[in-house]
Short mmCIF file of C-alpha atoms in Angstrom, two decimals:
data_model
loop_
_atom_site.label_atom_id
_atom_site.label_comp_id
_atom_site.label_asym_id
_atom_site.label_seq_id
_atom_site.Cartn_x
_atom_site.Cartn_y
_atom_site.Cartn_z
CA MET V 1 0.28 0.01 0.18
CA ARG V 2 2.86 1.75 1.07
CA GLU V 3 4.28 1.68 -2.17
CA LYS V 4 1.27 2.83 -4.32
CA LEU V 5 0.59 5.83 -2.07
CA SER V 6 4.22 6.33 -2.95
CA MET V 7 3.51 6.65 -6.70
CA ALA V 8 0.43 8.34 -6.48
CA ALA V 9 2.96 10.80 -4.20
CA ALA V 10 4.86 10.90 -6.58
CA GLN V 11 3.03 11.71 -9.99
CA GLU V 12 1.54 14.04 -8.26
CA LEU V 13 4.46 16.19 -7.43
CA ALA V 14 5.51 15.80 -11.06
CA GLN V 15 1.98 17.14 -12.48
CA GLN V 16 2.59 20.23 -9.96
CA HIS V 17 6.06 20.95 -11.19
CA GLY V 18 5.20 20.05 -15.16
CA LEU V 19 6.65 16.94 -15.78
CA LYS V 20 5.72 14.41 -18.23
CA ARG V 21 6.57 10.76 -18.58
CA ILE V 22 8.98 10.29 -21.51
CA ASP V 23 6.96 8.27 -23.32
CA THR V 24 3.97 10.45 -23.42
CA PRO V 25 3.54 11.33 -27.26
CA LYS V 26 3.79 15.31 -28.57
CA PRO V 27 0.82 17.37 -29.78
CA PHE V 28 0.32 16.74 -33.82
CA ALA V 29 1.33 20.49 -33.97
CA GLU V 30 4.90 20.22 -31.65
CA TYR V 31 5.40 17.63 -33.66
CA LEU V 32 5.56 19.43 -36.76
CA ARG V 33 7.33 21.86 -35.48
CA SER V 34 10.26 19.32 -34.38
CA VAL V 35 9.91 18.72 -38.27
CA TRP V 36 9.97 21.88 -39.40
CA ALA V 37 12.94 22.60 -36.91
CA TYR V 38 15.01 19.84 -38.65
CA ARG V 39 14.57 21.74 -42.44
CA VAL V 40 18.31 22.51 -43.00
CA PHE V 41 19.37 18.82 -42.28
CA THR V 42 16.62 17.91 -44.19
CA TYR V 43 18.12 19.45 -47.43
CA GLN V 44 21.62 18.97 -46.99
CA TYR V 45 21.22 15.62 -46.29
CA ALA V 46 18.98 15.21 -49.70
CA VAL V 47 22.32 16.90 -51.54
CA ALA V 48 24.47 14.81 -49.53
CA ARG V 49 22.77 11.83 -51.21
CA ILE V 50 22.78 13.31 -54.36
CA ILE V 51 25.51 14.18 -54.90
CA SER V 52 26.84 10.41 -53.74
CA GLY V 53 24.80 8.50 -55.96
CA THR V 54 25.96 11.14 -59.04
CA ALA V 55 29.70 10.18 -58.29
CA ARG V 56 29.84 6.85 -59.17
CA ASN V 57 28.92 7.75 -62.18
CA ARG V 58 31.58 9.50 -64.58
CA LEU V 59 28.80 11.45 -66.52
CA GLY V 60 27.65 12.51 -63.03
CA LEU V 61 24.57 14.40 -63.39
CA LEU V 62 24.15 14.11 -66.88
CA TRP V 63 22.48 10.96 -66.73
CA GLU V 64 19.69 12.02 -65.02
CA PHE V 65 19.01 14.40 -68.82
CA LEU V 66 19.77 11.36 -71.13
CA ASN V 67 17.46 8.10 -69.47
CA PRO V 68 14.66 9.99 -69.71
CA LEU V 69 15.81 10.96 -73.57
CA LEU V 70 16.39 8.02 -74.41
CA SER V 71 13.30 6.21 -73.63
CA ALA V 72 10.97 8.86 -74.65
CA GLY V 73 12.82 7.83 -77.95
CA MET V 74 12.18 3.93 -77.66
CA TYR V 75 8.55 4.42 -76.76
CA TYR V 76 8.10 7.05 -79.72
CA ILE V 77 8.92 4.22 -81.88
CA ALA V 78 7.47 1.23 -79.69
CA PHE V 79 3.71 3.08 -79.54
CA GLY V 80 4.14 5.74 -81.82
CA LEU V 81 5.46 4.38 -84.42
CA LEU V 82 4.66 0.72 -84.19
CA LEU V 83 1.11 0.66 -82.14
CA GLY V 84 0.28 3.86 -84.00
CA THR V 85 -0.50 5.97 -80.16
CA LYS V 86 1.27 9.37 -82.60
CA LYS V 87 -2.32 9.94 -83.95
CA ASP V 88 -3.72 10.81 -80.90
CA SER V 89 -2.43 13.64 -80.28
CA PRO V 90 -1.59 16.67 -83.54
CA ASN V 91 1.87 17.51 -81.38
CA PHE V 92 3.33 13.47 -80.07
CA ILE V 93 6.50 13.98 -79.46
CA LEU V 94 5.48 16.75 -76.87
CA PHE V 95 2.56 14.90 -75.87
CA LEU V 96 5.00 12.20 -74.72
CA ILE V 97 7.68 14.32 -73.54
CA ALA V 98 5.55 15.71 -71.21
CA GLY V 99 3.89 12.61 -69.88
CA LEU V 100 7.01 10.93 -69.46
CA PHE V 101 8.90 13.26 -67.10
CA THR V 102 5.56 13.97 -65.41
CA TRP V 103 5.72 10.43 -64.36
CA HIS V 104 9.60 10.67 -64.13
CA GLN V 105 9.01 13.17 -61.23
CA PHE V 106 6.11 11.60 -59.42
CA ASN V 107 7.57 7.81 -59.72
CA GLN V 108 11.25 8.91 -58.80
CA SER V 109 9.71 11.13 -55.66
CA PHE V 110 7.19 8.12 -54.42
CA ASN V 111 9.92 5.76 -54.69
CA SER V 112 12.57 7.82 -52.71
CA THR V 113 10.08 8.11 -50.07
CA ALA V 114 8.40 4.61 -50.07
CA LYS V 115 12.28 3.10 -49.17
CA SER V 116 13.88 6.09 -47.94
CA LEU V 117 13.07 4.40 -44.16
CA LEU V 118 14.30 0.58 -45.42
CA GLN V 119 17.36 2.67 -47.13
CA SER V 120 18.10 4.63 -44.22
CA ARG V 121 17.47 2.41 -41.28
CA GLN V 122 21.43 3.19 -39.67
CA LEU V 123 20.84 6.85 -40.12
CA ILE V 124 17.63 6.37 -37.63
CA GLU V 125 18.94 3.88 -34.66
CA ASN V 126 21.79 6.20 -34.13
CA ASN V 127 20.21 9.12 -34.20
CA VAL V 128 17.00 10.81 -32.53
CA PHE V 129 14.67 13.09 -33.88
CA PRO V 130 11.42 13.15 -35.81
CA ARG V 131 11.77 9.87 -38.68
CA ALA V 132 9.39 11.80 -41.07
CA VAL V 133 12.59 13.42 -41.66
CA VAL V 134 13.84 10.88 -43.49
CA PRO V 135 11.27 10.49 -46.33
CA LEU V 136 10.60 13.85 -46.40
CA SER V 137 14.52 14.47 -47.28
CA ALA V 138 14.16 11.81 -49.86
CA GLY V 139 11.38 12.97 -51.30
CA LEU V 140 12.80 16.72 -51.60
CA GLN V 141 16.02 14.73 -53.51
CA ALA V 142 14.40 13.46 -56.13
CA GLY V 143 12.57 16.34 -56.72
CA ILE V 144 15.82 18.14 -56.95
CA ARG V 145 17.05 15.61 -59.17
CA SER V 146 14.85 15.55 -61.17
CA PHE V 147 13.46 19.18 -61.88
CA PRO V 148 15.89 20.13 -64.45
CA VAL V 149 15.42 17.43 -66.76
CA VAL V 150 11.62 18.99 -67.13
CA LEU V 151 12.83 22.19 -67.87
CA MET V 152 13.99 20.96 -70.98
CA ILE V 153 9.88 20.75 -71.90
CA TYR V 154 11.13 24.35 -72.77
CA PRO V 155 12.98 23.84 -75.88
CA MET V 156 11.49 20.74 -76.49
CA ALA V 157 8.25 22.69 -77.12
CA LEU V 158 9.91 24.96 -79.65
CA ILE V 159 11.83 22.56 -81.62
CA THR V 160 8.55 20.88 -82.38
CA GLY V 161 6.59 24.07 -83.21
CA GLU V 162 4.46 25.62 -80.00
CA GLU V 163 4.66 28.76 -79.71
CA ILE V 164 4.36 30.41 -75.82
CA THR V 165 2.33 31.80 -74.08
CA TRP V 166 2.13 33.07 -70.33
CA HIS V 167 0.77 29.26 -69.80
CA TRP V 168 4.72 28.31 -70.35
CA VAL V 169 5.38 29.82 -66.36
CA LEU V 170 3.14 27.11 -64.44
CA LEU V 171 5.61 24.40 -65.46
CA PRO V 172 7.20 24.14 -62.34
CA ILE V 173 3.64 24.13 -60.08
CA ALA V 174 2.89 21.15 -62.35
CA MET V 175 6.30 19.50 -61.67
CA LEU V 176 6.04 20.78 -57.74
CA LEU V 177 2.79 18.87 -57.69
CA ALA V 178 3.85 15.55 -59.39
CA VAL V 179 6.33 16.06 -56.68
CA LEU V 180 4.12 16.35 -53.45
CA PHE V 181 2.01 13.64 -55.21
CA GLY V 182 4.59 11.06 -54.77
CA VAL V 183 6.11 12.38 -52.03
CA SER V 184 2.49 12.18 -50.01
CA VAL V 185 2.00 8.15 -50.97
CA GLY V 186 5.23 7.60 -50.13
CA LEU V 187 5.08 8.93 -47.27
CA LEU V 188 2.04 6.83 -46.15
CA ILE V 189 3.56 3.60 -47.04
CA SER V 190 6.77 4.07 -46.33
CA ARG V 191 5.97 3.23 -42.41
CA LEU V 192 3.98 -0.06 -43.61
CA LEU V 193 7.31 -0.81 -45.57
CA ALA V 194 9.34 -0.62 -43.13
CA ARG V 195 7.70 -3.24 -41.37
CA ILE V 196 6.79 -5.60 -43.83
CA PRO V 197 9.65 -5.27 -46.39
CA ASP V 198 8.38 -7.83 -48.38
CA LEU V 199 5.88 -5.56 -49.93
CA VAL V 200 8.31 -3.74 -51.44
CA GLN V 201 8.92 -6.22 -54.08
CA THR V 202 4.95 -5.35 -55.19
CA ILE V 203 5.95 -1.60 -55.71
CA PRO V 204 6.88 -2.52 -59.27
CA LEU V 205 4.61 -3.92 -60.23
CA VAL V 206 1.50 -1.34 -59.78
CA LEU V 207 4.33 1.13 -61.07
CA ARG V 208 4.37 -0.07 -64.20
CA LEU V 209 0.26 -0.69 -63.97
CA LEU V 210 0.20 2.76 -63.89
CA PHE V 211 2.86 3.30 -65.98
CA PHE V 212 0.55 1.45 -68.78
CA THR V 213 -3.52 3.13 -67.78
CA SER V 214 -1.92 5.94 -67.10
CA GLY V 215 -2.17 7.51 -70.59
CA ILE V 216 1.44 8.58 -71.04
CA PHE V 217 1.99 7.21 -74.37
CA PHE V 218 -2.08 7.68 -75.42
CA SER V 219 -4.32 9.71 -75.24
CA VAL V 220 -6.90 8.63 -71.95
CA GLU V 221 -10.33 10.09 -73.80
CA GLN V 222 -9.57 8.63 -76.76
CA ARG V 223 -8.87 5.11 -76.17
CA PHE V 224 -11.48 4.80 -73.85
CA ASP V 225 -13.78 6.66 -75.50
CA THR V 226 -15.89 3.45 -75.82
CA ALA V 227 -15.89 1.74 -72.48
CA PRO V 228 -18.19 1.60 -69.38
CA ALA V 229 -19.26 4.80 -68.15
CA LEU V 230 -17.56 3.68 -64.65
CA ILE V 231 -14.08 2.56 -66.54
CA GLN V 232 -14.13 5.75 -68.20
CA THR V 233 -14.86 8.38 -64.66
CA ILE V 234 -12.12 6.07 -63.45
CA ALA V 235 -9.35 6.39 -66.03
CA LEU V 236 -10.08 10.25 -66.68
CA ASN V 237 -10.02 10.79 -63.56
CA SER V 238 -6.68 8.70 -61.76
CA PRO V 239 -4.43 11.33 -60.28
CA THR V 240 -1.64 10.26 -62.45
CA ALA V 241 -3.79 10.32 -65.27
CA LEU V 242 -4.97 14.22 -64.12
CA LEU V 243 -1.22 14.84 -63.50
CA LEU V 244 0.11 13.95 -66.84
CA ASN V 245 -2.42 16.36 -68.48
CA THR V 246 -1.89 19.39 -65.75
CA THR V 247 1.37 19.25 -67.82
CA ARG V 248 0.80 18.50 -71.05
CA SER V 249 -2.17 21.77 -70.83
CA ILE V 250 0.63 24.24 -70.14
CA PHE V 251 1.81 23.12 -73.72
CA LEU V 252 -0.93 21.22 -76.05
CA ASP V 253 -4.37 23.17 -76.56
CA ASP V 254 -6.07 20.13 -77.01
CA ILE V 255 -5.96 18.60 -73.70
CA ALA V 256 -7.33 20.93 -70.14
CA PRO V 257 -8.23 19.25 -67.70
CA SER V 258 -11.51 20.19 -65.81
CA SER V 259 -10.83 23.00 -62.96
CA THR V 260 -12.71 20.74 -60.47
CA GLN V 261 -10.56 18.03 -62.02
CA LEU V 262 -6.72 20.11 -60.29
CA LEU V 263 -8.97 21.36 -56.93
CA ILE V 264 -9.75 17.47 -56.85
CA LEU V 265 -5.93 16.67 -57.31
CA ILE V 266 -4.98 19.08 -55.18
CA SER V 267 -7.09 18.32 -52.02
CA VAL V 268 -5.65 14.99 -52.62
CA THR V 269 -2.57 15.60 -52.74
CA LEU V 270 -2.52 17.86 -49.59
CA LEU V 271 -4.60 15.59 -47.36
CA MET V 272 -2.82 12.52 -47.81
CA LEU V 273 0.60 14.07 -47.13
CA LEU V 274 -1.89 14.79 -44.20
CA LEU V 275 -2.60 11.45 -43.10
CA GLY V 276 1.43 10.68 -43.83
CA LEU V 277 2.99 12.51 -41.12
CA ILE V 278 -0.20 11.60 -39.12
CA VAL V 279 0.76 8.31 -39.31
CA TYR V 280 4.71 8.95 -38.57
CA TRP V 281 3.58 11.19 -35.65
CA ARG V 282 1.72 8.21 -33.98
CA SER V 283 4.22 6.01 -35.02
CA GLU V 284 6.93 8.43 -33.45
CA GLN V 285 7.22 6.14 -29.86
CA ARG V 286 8.05 2.58 -31.61
CA ASN V 287 10.99 1.49 -33.76
CA VAL V 288 11.36 1.35 -36.73
#
């Protein structure tokens, strides 16, 4: 009894002096402030990983430009010429490049964020900081690496005969949206992948399905024109298809997602980002 009374007295004394248990979860707003406090580390860690990742290649960051360009050429031959999808757009080369580069932004940010905890176990186990910093830094790393590549759409638009309009200034915003969407999805599942590493093997399968159904090589509107209404709705309003059309609408007049579609895309992206941060906040006391 004395021991229990002594414990109760100790708890009361601790409360009087504002002491808390070390395993007491922080309020969500405080957790966000702690993540923001590591913003410099988040950026520097992203830059350091970029430098270390490109140091092994003789051409370094040049491969960031060469890979999507070579892929665009390969897909143009395979889909545009052999399968005849180039008739889906008057300027199919720019249609393909804009779609492929947007997918590249999303794919890189998603993959980096989703796998970040698995790839940074040693850093996490040996240091104390908000775990959300790791996937956010990985997403930032992917965005920094791929952003210069996106700027190549500008000269490609000029080469393919498009005229400069004020819409061109919106390209960085469209690319930021693609990165944020990839980060938000990756943030949501990164904890799950850290607990069940075998699920990593399913990511390429899911991404490959999205890659071939989102309309990178063809017009979703034309190809699903005769599909059932439900299939049309899913195909036209899938987030990845909307991301592609958002970038294309900046340069191509015949493509323009509605304001409602854009609002839904932005809302879904921000909601998933918030949910991902909540997942990290609630799981912060657990081991990765």
